[in-house]
Amino acid sequence: MPESMIKPRMLIDGELVYASDGTNFPLYNPANRKQIAEVPEATAADTNAAVAAASAAFPSWSALAPSQRGRYLKALAKLIREHKSQLARLDAISMGRPVTEYIDAHTAADHFDHYAEAWPSNQGQASLHTPGHLALTLCLPYGVVAAIIPWNLPLVFLAGKAAPALITGNTVVVKTSEKAPLAAAHVAELIQQAGFPRGVFNVICGHGTPSGATLAAHMDVRVLSFTGSGRTGRLIQEIAARTNLKKVVLELGGKSPALVFEDADIPSAAREAARSIQWNSGQVCMASSRVYVQKSVAPRFLEAYTACLRAVSVGDPTDGSVSHGPQADETQYNFILQYIEDGKQTGELALGGQGKLSTTNGYFIEPTVFVDTPEDARVMKEEIFGPVVSVNTFETEAEVIEKANATEFGLYASVFTKDLDRAVRLAKALDSGYVAINCSSPTVAPDLPFGGYKLSGQGREGWLHSMDNFLETKSVLIRVDGGEHNL
Ligand code: NAD
């Protein structure tokens, strides 16, 4: 084994550990296909140990004043900021994100900093509406929360789930993705350095089976917050229903439309829509993967749009001049190439269309644009999760609303127009958890709720919303002097 091979560890009950049975799985750099790490595969026993540690830590953690809990979150945020360049490099070599596009460290640190001070908004209600009684609600932690995260923005999801769960008094087990475990494993070390009491915050590595499935079925896990594919989301929901009916929050996939009207600022719409499908090599749940352009401006838009996509600089994601990295791994690469072949049968190729192993021997895919694809084609209906987009035209507002909504997904929609009345009509008409006017993903506002309509998910996350996902509501009725039963 080369000396530089990374050997990350998991954090279970305050200890940095390898898998109890010594099993590892290999991780390859998608930019050059060389092995970079031996990653521990958490066994079912390791997963159960993490849940048991979290369970044991819950009484004392939940008894702390929230401001005391917040101090640990702040300490972790500071460490994450200090380790930003190491974390950027770990994501670059494990899942291919260019270091120039690295946002996870500051976003994750912002989450920990924000929730460290957000606890005063956790309030119940009080009323005297029942004569002779004082009625109250208390918002209380559930106990052990599990978070299962994907690989495309590992620390954004780790922090976006763990921070609100921890500040509200829950203890946490995070299972990272087998495709991008390195940055989170580094954060596991920082959690230990931040001094969290043992068992409060556990981080394990591994595949869906055994560790993910063990968490989904665990009788002591009371909430499971999941971000990932619809296929896995359904499976987790089924397992939860069959076991302890744990609360499940699901953030799933998308097939997001961008609608460009003839009165829009076309160069700006082209830039925004192109960045949306190209950023992170298209591996973003809310990427604008279906673009609808009003016919009168379609040639002008397409020229500006393809020019933006042609301008990306492809190469080694650790290189400071690169903006377009490889896909996360061989599976993703082959999956996307199949869709590109499929797209060639149904639409017309306007740009790209190739895998580029020649770049640095890695899994690079050219930004690829299809035009005039039938609405019922596979590439229009299914999530590709790569830099592949279909651009179709429309004539009327009613027509494009129908086309945009003709999908089982509903995560993020963009509308480009200067007509305010139309913008408001569209914001209401689109079946989507998020509607962006004159901008597109990955832009989001941290204080807005994020989540999907239809198959894109269940529940919402966001700075004003995520704490609710981890709080039970208890009603308390206190009889006071002179009160009697009221039925
Ligand atoms: P995935 O569903 O393959 O994996 C997600 C996580 O689930 C991983 O940690 C994986 O190990 C785990 N898992 C797999 N099988 C499991 C099982 N049987 N039980 C428990 N856990 C299991 O998704 P992915 O490929 O990592 O991520 C890409 C998907 O995530 C895309 O569909 C994308 O749209 C979606 N996503 C959604 C959002 C959102 O906020 N809505 C954000 C990012 C990604």
Short mmCIF file of C-alpha atoms and ligand atoms in Angstrom, two decimals:
data_model
loop_
_atom_site.label_atom_id
_atom_site.label_comp_id
_atom_site.label_asym_id
_atom_site.label_seq_id
_atom_site.Cartn_x
_atom_site.Cartn_y
_atom_site.Cartn_z
CA MET A 1 0.00 0.00 0.00
CA PRO A 2 1.48 3.43 -0.92
CA GLU A 3 2.52 5.51 2.08
CA SER A 4 0.21 8.34 1.06
CA MET A 5 -2.88 6.10 1.28
CA ILE A 6 -5.46 7.85 3.49
CA LYS A 7 -6.86 5.71 6.30
CA PRO A 8 -9.81 7.65 7.73
CA ARG A 9 -11.44 6.60 10.98
CA MET A 10 -14.96 6.77 12.35
CA LEU A 11 -16.02 8.52 15.55
CA ILE A 12 -17.96 6.20 17.84
CA ASP A 13 -18.50 7.00 21.50
CA GLY A 14 -15.77 9.64 21.44
CA GLU A 15 -13.12 7.30 20.00
CA LEU A 16 -11.63 7.41 16.50
CA VAL A 17 -11.88 3.82 15.32
CA TYR A 18 -11.58 1.49 12.32
CA ALA A 19 -14.31 -1.07 11.58
CA SER A 20 -14.47 -3.60 14.40
CA ASP A 21 -13.91 -6.50 12.00
CA GLY A 22 -11.12 -4.64 10.14
CA THR A 23 -13.05 -4.42 6.87
CA ASN A 24 -12.17 -1.53 4.56
CA PHE A 25 -13.28 -0.55 1.11
CA PRO A 26 -11.08 1.20 -1.47
CA LEU A 27 -11.73 4.76 -2.64
CA TYR A 28 -10.41 6.03 -5.98
CA ASN A 29 -9.65 9.55 -7.17
CA PRO A 30 -12.18 10.08 -9.99
CA ALA A 31 -9.77 12.47 -11.76
CA ASN A 32 -7.15 9.78 -12.37
CA ARG A 33 -8.69 6.49 -11.15
CA LYS A 34 -5.87 5.87 -8.64
CA GLN A 35 -6.66 4.50 -5.23
CA ILE A 36 -6.37 7.15 -2.53
CA ALA A 37 -7.91 5.66 0.59
CA GLU A 38 -8.88 2.55 2.54
CA VAL A 39 -12.16 3.44 4.22
CA PRO A 40 -13.66 1.53 7.17
CA GLU A 41 -16.91 -0.26 6.40
CA ALA A 42 -19.00 0.08 9.57
CA THR A 43 -20.49 -3.28 10.50
CA ALA A 44 -24.01 -3.64 11.90
CA ALA A 45 -22.33 -4.02 15.33
CA ASP A 46 -20.40 -0.76 14.83
CA THR A 47 -23.61 1.00 13.83
CA ASN A 48 -25.43 -0.38 16.85
CA ALA A 49 -22.51 0.74 19.04
CA ALA A 50 -22.82 4.29 17.66
CA VAL A 51 -26.56 4.33 18.39
CA ALA A 52 -25.99 2.89 21.88
CA ALA A 53 -23.37 5.58 22.59
CA ALA A 54 -25.76 8.28 21.38
CA SER A 55 -28.53 6.81 23.52
CA ALA A 56 -26.33 6.77 26.60
CA ALA A 57 -25.19 10.36 25.99
CA PHE A 58 -28.72 11.69 25.51
CA PRO A 59 -29.79 12.28 29.16
CA SER A 60 -26.86 14.50 30.08
CA TRP A 61 -26.64 16.26 26.69
CA SER A 62 -30.34 17.12 26.67
CA ALA A 63 -30.08 18.36 30.27
CA LEU A 64 -27.46 20.98 29.39
CA ALA A 65 -28.55 24.56 28.85
CA PRO A 66 -28.76 25.06 25.08
CA SER A 67 -26.20 27.87 25.30
CA GLN A 68 -23.75 25.31 26.74
CA ARG A 69 -24.48 22.95 23.84
CA GLY A 70 -23.95 25.90 21.52
CA ARG A 71 -20.38 26.36 22.78
CA TYR A 72 -19.41 22.97 21.33
CA LEU A 73 -21.03 23.85 18.01
CA LYS A 74 -19.11 27.13 17.89
CA ALA A 75 -15.83 25.42 18.68
CA LEU A 76 -16.47 22.99 15.82
CA ALA A 77 -17.39 25.79 13.40
CA LYS A 78 -14.07 27.50 14.17
CA LEU A 79 -12.08 24.31 13.56
CA ILE A 80 -13.90 23.65 10.28
CA ARG A 81 -13.04 27.16 9.04
CA GLU A 82 -9.38 26.65 10.01
CA HIS A 83 -9.28 23.34 8.11
CA LYS A 84 -10.99 24.63 4.96
CA SER A 85 -8.16 23.94 2.52
CA GLN A 86 -7.59 20.37 3.75
CA LEU A 87 -11.34 19.71 3.52
CA ALA A 88 -11.50 21.17 0.00
CA ARG A 89 -8.67 18.92 -1.10
CA LEU A 90 -10.30 15.82 0.42
CA ASP A 91 -13.52 16.44 -1.52
CA ALA A 92 -11.56 17.19 -4.70
CA ILE A 93 -9.67 13.90 -4.59
CA SER A 94 -12.62 11.78 -3.44
CA MET A 95 -15.57 13.10 -5.48
CA GLY A 96 -14.00 15.49 -7.95
CA ARG A 97 -15.25 18.93 -6.87
CA PRO A 98 -12.82 21.63 -8.01
CA VAL A 99 -11.18 23.36 -5.04
CA THR A 100 -12.15 26.64 -6.75
CA GLU A 101 -15.82 25.74 -6.21
CA TYR A 102 -15.53 24.51 -2.64
CA ILE A 103 -18.32 25.89 -0.48
CA ASP A 104 -18.82 23.12 2.06
CA ALA A 105 -16.48 24.33 4.82
CA HIS A 106 -17.87 27.82 5.17
CA THR A 107 -21.48 26.65 4.67
CA ALA A 108 -21.04 23.91 7.29
CA ALA A 109 -19.33 26.31 9.71
CA ASP A 110 -22.14 28.83 9.15
CA HIS A 111 -24.68 26.11 10.05
CA PHE A 112 -22.90 25.28 13.31
CA ASP A 113 -22.49 28.98 14.17
CA HIS A 114 -26.11 29.79 13.31
CA TYR A 115 -27.70 26.96 15.31
CA ALA A 116 -25.37 27.60 18.26
CA GLU A 117 -27.38 30.78 18.81
CA ALA A 118 -30.74 29.83 17.30
CA TRP A 119 -32.08 27.99 20.35
CA PRO A 120 -34.12 30.91 21.83
CA SER A 121 -36.63 30.52 18.99
CA ASN A 122 -37.47 27.04 20.28
CA GLN A 123 -40.60 28.03 22.20
CA GLY A 124 -43.91 26.42 23.03
CA GLN A 125 -47.30 28.03 23.47
CA ALA A 126 -49.33 28.98 26.53
CA SER A 127 -53.04 29.71 26.90
CA LEU A 128 -55.85 30.09 29.41
CA HIS A 129 -58.51 29.19 26.84
CA THR A 130 -59.57 26.17 28.88
CA PRO A 131 -61.21 27.72 31.96
CA GLY A 132 -59.63 26.62 35.21
CA HIS A 133 -56.52 25.35 33.46
CA LEU A 134 -53.22 26.57 32.19
CA ALA A 135 -52.41 24.96 28.82
CA LEU A 136 -48.81 24.71 27.64
CA THR A 137 -46.73 23.05 25.01
CA LEU A 138 -43.13 21.99 25.45
CA CYS A 139 -40.81 21.29 22.52
CA LEU A 140 -38.49 18.46 23.46
CA PRO A 141 -35.75 16.48 21.72
CA TYR A 142 -36.58 13.01 20.40
CA GLY A 143 -33.42 11.23 21.56
CA VAL A 144 -31.17 9.64 18.94
CA VAL A 145 -31.25 11.20 15.47
CA ALA A 146 -29.66 9.49 12.47
CA ALA A 147 -28.54 11.42 9.42
CA ILE A 148 -27.78 9.64 6.16
CA ILE A 149 -26.10 11.92 3.64
CA PRO A 150 -25.13 11.81 -0.05
CA TRP A 151 -21.75 12.52 -1.65
CA ASN A 152 -22.33 15.67 -3.68
CA LEU A 153 -21.98 18.25 -0.85
CA PRO A 154 -21.01 16.09 2.13
CA LEU A 155 -20.37 18.68 4.82
CA VAL A 156 -23.30 20.89 3.84
CA PHE A 157 -25.63 18.00 4.63
CA LEU A 158 -23.69 16.74 7.63
CA ALA A 159 -23.91 20.18 9.26
CA GLY A 160 -27.39 21.06 7.98
CA LYS A 161 -28.78 17.99 9.77
CA ALA A 162 -26.48 17.51 12.77
CA ALA A 163 -26.35 21.15 13.97
CA PRO A 164 -30.13 21.66 14.47
CA ALA A 165 -30.47 18.15 15.94
CA LEU A 166 -27.68 18.76 18.46
CA ILE A 167 -28.67 22.24 19.59
CA THR A 168 -32.21 21.01 20.34
CA GLY A 169 -30.75 18.39 22.68
CA ASN A 170 -30.72 15.28 20.49
CA THR A 171 -27.66 13.11 20.04
CA VAL A 172 -26.58 12.16 16.54
CA VAL A 173 -25.20 9.39 14.35
CA VAL A 174 -24.20 10.52 10.85
CA LYS A 175 -23.60 7.94 8.15
CA THR A 176 -21.53 9.42 5.33
CA SER A 177 -21.64 8.35 1.70
CA GLU A 178 -19.34 5.59 0.50
CA LYS A 179 -18.43 7.83 -2.47
CA ALA A 180 -17.19 10.83 -0.44
CA PRO A 181 -16.36 9.88 3.16
CA LEU A 182 -13.03 11.71 3.58
CA ALA A 183 -14.02 15.29 4.45
CA ALA A 184 -16.60 14.05 6.97
CA ALA A 185 -14.02 11.69 8.50
CA HIS A 186 -11.71 14.67 8.90
CA VAL A 187 -14.56 16.55 10.61
CA ALA A 188 -14.97 13.53 12.92
CA GLU A 189 -11.46 14.32 14.19
CA LEU A 190 -12.47 17.96 14.63
CA ILE A 191 -15.57 16.93 16.59
CA GLN A 192 -13.26 15.14 18.99
CA GLN A 193 -10.96 18.19 19.19
CA ALA A 194 -13.95 20.47 19.83
CA GLY A 195 -14.48 18.47 23.02
CA PHE A 196 -18.03 17.18 22.49
CA PRO A 197 -18.93 14.80 25.35
CA ARG A 198 -18.47 11.19 24.23
CA GLY A 199 -21.34 9.63 22.31
CA VAL A 200 -23.09 12.92 21.53
CA PHE A 201 -21.91 13.21 17.91
CA ASN A 202 -20.93 10.00 16.10
CA VAL A 203 -19.78 9.70 12.47
CA ILE A 204 -19.63 6.36 10.68
CA CYS A 205 -18.55 5.37 7.15
CA GLY A 206 -19.93 2.68 4.90
CA HIS A 207 -22.35 1.60 2.22
CA GLY A 208 -26.14 1.54 2.35
CA THR A 209 -25.89 -2.00 3.62
CA PRO A 210 -25.11 -2.77 6.36
CA SER A 211 -24.73 0.59 8.14
CA GLY A 212 -27.45 2.70 6.44
CA ALA A 213 -30.04 -0.05 6.58
CA THR A 214 -29.16 -0.76 10.22
CA LEU A 215 -29.84 2.87 11.13
CA ALA A 216 -33.12 2.88 9.18
CA ALA A 217 -34.32 -0.22 11.07
CA HIS A 218 -32.96 0.70 14.49
CA MET A 219 -35.60 0.76 17.23
CA ASP A 220 -33.70 3.43 19.22
CA VAL A 221 -33.39 5.88 16.34
CA ARG A 222 -36.38 8.20 16.62
CA VAL A 223 -35.75 10.52 13.66
CA LEU A 224 -33.94 9.77 10.42
CA SER A 225 -33.04 12.72 8.23
CA PHE A 226 -32.07 11.57 4.75
CA THR A 227 -30.74 13.32 1.67
CA GLY A 228 -30.19 11.18 -1.40
CA SER A 229 -31.97 9.43 -4.23
CA GLY A 230 -35.69 8.73 -4.38
CA ARG A 231 -34.96 5.01 -4.62
CA THR A 232 -33.14 4.96 -1.28
CA GLY A 233 -35.60 7.42 0.27
CA ARG A 234 -38.51 5.06 -0.42
CA LEU A 235 -36.58 2.12 0.96
CA ILE A 236 -35.81 4.00 4.18
CA GLN A 237 -39.44 5.06 4.51
CA GLU A 238 -40.53 1.43 4.13
CA ILE A 239 -38.01 0.18 6.68
CA ALA A 240 -39.06 2.92 9.12
CA ALA A 241 -42.70 1.95 8.69
CA ARG A 242 -41.93 -1.73 9.34
CA THR A 243 -39.88 -1.05 12.49
CA ASN A 244 -40.57 1.77 14.95
CA LEU A 245 -42.32 4.21 12.61
CA LYS A 246 -39.50 6.66 13.19
CA LYS A 247 -40.00 10.13 11.82
CA VAL A 248 -38.37 10.38 8.38
CA VAL A 249 -37.35 13.60 6.65
CA LEU A 250 -36.60 13.11 2.95
CA GLU A 251 -34.68 15.44 0.63
CA LEU A 252 -34.61 13.66 -2.73
CA GLY A 253 -33.91 14.19 -6.40
CA GLY A 254 -35.05 16.71 -8.99
CA LYS A 255 -35.58 17.46 -12.66
CA SER A 256 -35.69 21.19 -12.32
CA PRO A 257 -37.08 23.42 -15.07
CA ALA A 258 -35.75 26.87 -16.02
CA LEU A 259 -38.24 28.97 -18.00
CA VAL A 260 -36.81 31.77 -20.16
CA PHE A 261 -39.32 34.30 -21.49
CA GLU A 262 -38.63 36.60 -24.44
CA ASP A 263 -38.57 39.71 -22.23
CA ALA A 264 -35.79 38.32 -20.01
CA ASP A 265 -32.22 39.55 -19.81
CA ILE A 266 -31.03 36.78 -22.12
CA PRO A 267 -27.25 36.89 -21.41
CA SER A 268 -27.94 36.80 -17.69
CA ALA A 269 -30.49 33.96 -18.03
CA ALA A 270 -27.97 32.01 -20.13
CA ARG A 271 -25.22 32.51 -17.54
CA GLU A 272 -27.43 31.51 -14.61
CA ALA A 273 -28.94 28.44 -16.30
CA ALA A 274 -25.53 27.28 -17.57
CA ARG A 275 -23.91 27.60 -14.15
CA SER A 276 -26.81 25.70 -12.64
CA ILE A 277 -26.31 22.59 -14.78
CA GLN A 278 -22.51 22.78 -14.87
CA TRP A 279 -21.70 23.52 -11.22
CA ASN A 280 -20.34 20.44 -9.42
CA SER A 281 -20.42 18.77 -12.88
CA GLY A 282 -24.21 18.73 -12.79
CA GLN A 283 -24.27 16.64 -9.60
CA VAL A 284 -26.79 18.85 -7.85
CA CYS A 285 -30.35 17.86 -6.93
CA MET A 286 -31.72 21.28 -7.96
CA ALA A 287 -29.72 21.71 -11.21
CA SER A 288 -31.69 23.30 -14.07
CA SER A 289 -31.73 20.17 -16.21
CA ARG A 290 -34.72 21.13 -18.37
CA VAL A 291 -34.59 24.54 -20.00
CA TYR A 292 -37.65 25.96 -21.78
CA VAL A 293 -37.02 29.03 -23.96
CA GLN A 294 -39.66 31.13 -25.69
CA LYS A 295 -39.34 30.47 -29.40
CA SER A 296 -38.63 34.05 -30.47
CA VAL A 297 -35.43 34.20 -28.39
CA ALA A 298 -34.34 30.57 -28.62
CA PRO A 299 -31.43 31.03 -31.10
CA ARG A 300 -30.03 33.99 -29.14
CA PHE A 301 -30.35 32.15 -25.81
CA LEU A 302 -28.83 28.94 -27.14
CA GLU A 303 -25.81 30.73 -28.52
CA ALA A 304 -25.12 32.51 -25.21
CA TYR A 305 -25.88 29.38 -23.17
CA THR A 306 -23.61 27.02 -25.11
CA ALA A 307 -20.87 29.68 -25.09
CA CYS A 308 -20.95 29.66 -21.25
CA LEU A 309 -20.78 25.88 -21.17
CA ARG A 310 -17.94 25.78 -23.71
CA ALA A 311 -15.93 28.18 -21.53
CA VAL A 312 -15.54 25.81 -18.56
CA SER A 313 -12.02 24.73 -17.75
CA VAL A 314 -11.83 20.98 -17.35
CA GLY A 315 -9.11 19.14 -15.46
CA ASP A 316 -7.61 18.06 -12.15
CA PRO A 317 -9.98 19.45 -9.48
CA THR A 318 -7.09 20.26 -7.14
CA ASP A 319 -5.75 22.71 -9.75
CA GLY A 320 -6.70 26.30 -8.86
CA SER A 321 -7.64 27.15 -12.46
CA VAL A 322 -10.14 24.32 -13.02
CA SER A 323 -13.91 24.87 -12.87
CA HIS A 324 -15.19 21.52 -14.18
CA GLY A 325 -14.15 18.34 -12.41
CA PRO A 326 -14.86 14.68 -13.10
CA GLN A 327 -18.05 12.86 -12.15
CA ALA A 328 -17.88 11.27 -8.71
CA ASP A 329 -17.01 7.75 -9.79
CA GLU A 330 -17.16 5.13 -12.51
CA THR A 331 -20.78 4.22 -11.73
CA GLN A 332 -21.95 7.82 -12.11
CA TYR A 333 -19.84 8.23 -15.25
CA ASN A 334 -21.30 5.17 -16.97
CA PHE A 335 -24.81 6.03 -15.81
CA ILE A 336 -24.58 9.50 -17.40
CA LEU A 337 -23.03 8.20 -20.63
CA GLN A 338 -25.99 5.82 -21.02
CA TYR A 339 -28.38 8.77 -20.77
CA ILE A 340 -26.32 10.68 -23.34
CA GLU A 341 -26.60 7.74 -25.78
CA ASP A 342 -30.32 7.59 -25.07
CA GLY A 343 -30.63 11.35 -25.62
CA LYS A 344 -28.98 11.06 -29.03
CA GLN A 345 -31.83 8.75 -30.09
CA THR A 346 -34.58 11.15 -29.06
CA GLY A 347 -33.22 14.72 -29.42
CA GLU A 348 -30.63 16.63 -31.38
CA LEU A 349 -27.17 17.07 -29.87
CA ALA A 350 -26.24 20.77 -29.73
CA LEU A 351 -23.11 20.54 -27.59
CA GLY A 352 -20.76 17.95 -26.07
CA GLY A 353 -21.96 14.39 -25.83
CA GLN A 354 -18.78 12.63 -24.81
CA GLY A 355 -17.02 11.12 -21.86
CA LYS A 356 -13.44 12.38 -21.77
CA LEU A 357 -11.24 9.79 -20.09
CA SER A 358 -8.38 11.33 -22.06
CA THR A 359 -8.34 14.51 -19.89
CA THR A 360 -6.34 13.11 -16.96
CA ASN A 361 -7.53 9.51 -17.24
CA GLY A 362 -10.55 10.40 -15.07
CA TYR A 363 -14.32 10.35 -15.36
CA PHE A 364 -14.87 13.68 -17.11
CA ILE A 365 -18.01 14.38 -19.11
CA GLU A 366 -18.40 17.34 -21.44
CA PRO A 367 -21.28 19.69 -20.71
CA THR A 368 -23.90 18.25 -23.04
CA VAL A 369 -26.94 19.98 -24.53
CA PHE A 370 -29.82 18.37 -26.39
CA VAL A 371 -32.45 20.39 -28.24
CA ASP A 372 -35.94 19.51 -29.49
CA THR A 373 -36.37 16.43 -27.32
CA PRO A 374 -39.90 15.01 -27.02
CA GLU A 375 -41.37 15.74 -23.58
CA ASP A 376 -41.88 12.05 -22.84
CA ALA A 377 -38.27 11.04 -23.62
CA ARG A 378 -36.28 9.40 -20.81
CA VAL A 379 -33.77 12.25 -20.66
CA MET A 380 -36.65 14.65 -20.02
CA LYS A 381 -38.22 12.55 -17.29
CA GLU A 382 -35.42 11.00 -15.25
CA GLU A 383 -32.74 12.56 -13.07
CA ILE A 384 -29.36 12.22 -14.81
CA PHE A 385 -27.21 13.90 -12.12
CA GLY A 386 -24.59 15.07 -14.60
CA PRO A 387 -23.83 18.03 -16.89
CA VAL A 388 -26.55 17.04 -19.35
CA VAL A 389 -29.46 19.32 -20.21
CA SER A 390 -32.38 19.44 -22.63
CA VAL A 391 -33.35 22.80 -24.11
CA ASN A 392 -36.85 22.93 -25.62
CA THR A 393 -38.94 25.83 -26.89
CA PHE A 394 -42.43 27.07 -26.05
CA GLU A 395 -44.82 29.70 -27.35
CA THR A 396 -47.24 30.53 -24.52
CA GLU A 397 -47.13 30.83 -20.75
CA ALA A 398 -49.88 28.22 -20.31
CA GLU A 399 -47.97 25.76 -22.50
CA VAL A 400 -44.73 26.11 -20.55
CA ILE A 401 -46.44 25.79 -17.17
CA GLU A 402 -47.94 22.51 -18.28
CA LYS A 403 -44.60 21.23 -19.58
CA ALA A 404 -42.65 22.37 -16.52
CA ASN A 405 -45.12 20.65 -14.18
CA ALA A 406 -45.31 17.41 -16.20
CA THR A 407 -42.81 15.64 -13.96
CA GLU A 408 -42.94 13.63 -10.77
CA PHE A 409 -40.21 15.88 -9.30
CA GLY A 410 -40.73 19.33 -7.79
CA LEU A 411 -37.63 20.68 -6.07
CA TYR A 412 -36.53 23.95 -7.69
CA ALA A 413 -37.83 25.94 -10.68
CA SER A 414 -36.42 29.12 -12.23
CA VAL A 415 -38.23 31.79 -14.19
CA PHE A 416 -36.50 34.48 -16.22
CA THR A 417 -38.72 37.44 -17.08
CA LYS A 418 -38.89 41.20 -16.45
CA ASP A 419 -42.68 41.08 -16.13
CA LEU A 420 -43.45 41.16 -12.41
CA ASP A 421 -47.06 40.06 -12.87
CA ARG A 422 -45.92 37.02 -14.80
CA ALA A 423 -43.24 36.25 -12.22
CA VAL A 424 -45.83 36.16 -9.45
CA ARG A 425 -48.27 34.07 -11.55
CA LEU A 426 -45.51 31.56 -12.25
CA ALA A 427 -44.34 31.45 -8.64
CA LYS A 428 -47.84 30.28 -7.76
CA ALA A 429 -48.40 27.95 -10.73
CA LEU A 430 -45.19 25.91 -10.66
CA ASP A 431 -45.36 22.68 -8.64
CA SER A 432 -42.06 23.19 -6.91
CA GLY A 433 -40.76 23.64 -3.39
CA TYR A 434 -38.62 26.55 -4.55
CA VAL A 435 -39.19 29.10 -7.31
CA ALA A 436 -36.33 31.43 -8.24
CA ILE A 437 -37.02 34.53 -10.30
CA ASN A 438 -34.18 35.78 -12.53
CA CYS A 439 -31.69 33.49 -10.82
CA SER A 440 -31.12 29.78 -10.54
CA SER A 441 -29.57 27.10 -8.37
CA PRO A 442 -27.22 26.60 -6.65
CA THR A 443 -28.36 29.97 -5.25
CA VAL A 444 -30.52 29.51 -2.15
CA ALA A 445 -31.43 31.66 0.85
CA PRO A 446 -30.45 29.98 4.14
CA ASP A 447 -33.53 31.28 5.97
CA LEU A 448 -36.02 29.94 3.42
CA PRO A 449 -37.38 26.42 3.77
CA PHE A 450 -35.82 23.98 1.30
CA GLY A 451 -37.56 20.80 0.20
CA GLY A 452 -39.52 19.12 -2.51
CA TYR A 453 -43.01 18.71 -3.86
CA LYS A 454 -44.01 15.24 -5.07
CA LEU A 455 -41.14 12.71 -5.43
CA SER A 456 -38.56 15.35 -4.51
CA GLY A 457 -39.16 14.82 -0.84
CA GLN A 458 -41.02 15.17 2.36
CA GLY A 459 -40.46 17.92 4.91
CA ARG A 460 -38.43 21.08 4.79
CA GLU A 461 -34.98 22.12 5.97
CA GLY A 462 -33.59 25.63 6.58
CA TRP A 463 -32.40 27.93 9.34
CA LEU A 464 -35.93 28.75 10.51
CA HIS A 465 -37.27 25.23 9.95
CA SER A 466 -34.79 22.44 10.68
CA MET A 467 -34.99 22.58 14.47
CA ASP A 468 -38.69 21.64 14.20
CA ASN A 469 -37.68 18.38 12.50
CA PHE A 470 -35.96 17.30 15.71
CA LEU A 471 -38.47 18.44 18.33
CA GLU A 472 -41.45 16.56 19.71
CA THR A 473 -44.38 18.65 20.94
CA LYS A 474 -45.77 17.76 24.33
CA SER A 475 -49.06 19.25 25.59
CA VAL A 476 -49.22 20.00 29.31
CA LEU A 477 -52.51 20.87 31.01
CA ILE A 478 -52.34 22.24 34.56
CA ARG A 479 -55.50 22.46 36.64
CA VAL A 480 -55.52 25.61 38.72
CA ASP A 481 -57.63 26.63 41.67
CA GLY A 482 -61.34 26.22 40.95
CA GLY A 483 -60.87 24.27 37.70
CA GLU A 484 -63.16 21.37 36.74
CA HIS A 485 -63.51 18.92 33.90
CA ASN A 486 -64.90 20.64 30.84
CA LEU A 487 -66.85 17.87 29.05
P1 NAD B 1 -28.13 7.48 -2.69
O1 NAD B 1 -29.57 7.38 -2.39
O2 NAD B 1 -27.51 6.44 -3.56
O3 NAD B 1 -27.27 7.48 -1.35
C1 NAD B 1 -27.51 8.41 -0.32
C2 NAD B 1 -27.09 7.80 0.99
O4 NAD B 1 -27.96 6.71 1.28
C3 NAD B 1 -25.67 7.25 1.02
O5 NAD B 1 -25.07 7.55 2.24
C4 NAD B 1 -25.91 5.75 0.87
O6 NAD B 1 -24.88 4.96 1.40
C5 NAD B 1 -27.19 5.58 1.65
N1 NAD B 1 -27.94 4.36 1.34
C6 NAD B 1 -27.95 3.65 0.20
N2 NAD B 1 -28.76 2.57 0.33
C7 NAD B 1 -29.27 2.60 1.58
C8 NAD B 1 -30.15 1.76 2.32
N3 NAD B 1 -30.66 0.64 1.80
N4 NAD B 1 -30.48 2.13 3.58
C9 NAD B 1 -29.97 3.24 4.14
N5 NAD B 1 -29.11 4.06 3.50
C10 NAD B 1 -28.76 3.75 2.23
O7 NAD B 1 -27.90 8.94 -3.29
P2 NAD B 1 -26.54 9.57 -3.78
O8 NAD B 1 -26.16 8.95 -5.08
O9 NAD B 1 -25.55 9.56 -2.68
O10 NAD B 1 -26.97 11.09 -4.01
C11 NAD B 1 -27.52 11.53 -5.18
C12 NAD B 1 -29.02 11.72 -5.01
O11 NAD B 1 -29.25 12.59 -3.91
C13 NAD B 1 -29.66 12.39 -6.20
O12 NAD B 1 -30.90 11.78 -6.47
C14 NAD B 1 -29.85 13.82 -5.72
O13 NAD B 1 -30.86 14.52 -6.41
C15 NAD B 1 -30.17 13.61 -4.29
N6 NAD B 1 -29.92 14.84 -3.52
C16 NAD B 1 -30.99 15.53 -3.02
C17 NAD B 1 -30.79 16.73 -2.34
C18 NAD B 1 -31.93 17.52 -1.75
O14 NAD B 1 -31.67 18.37 -0.89
N7 NAD B 1 -33.16 17.31 -2.16
C19 NAD B 1 -29.49 17.21 -2.18
C20 NAD B 1 -28.43 16.47 -2.69
C21 NAD B 1 -28.65 15.28 -3.36
#
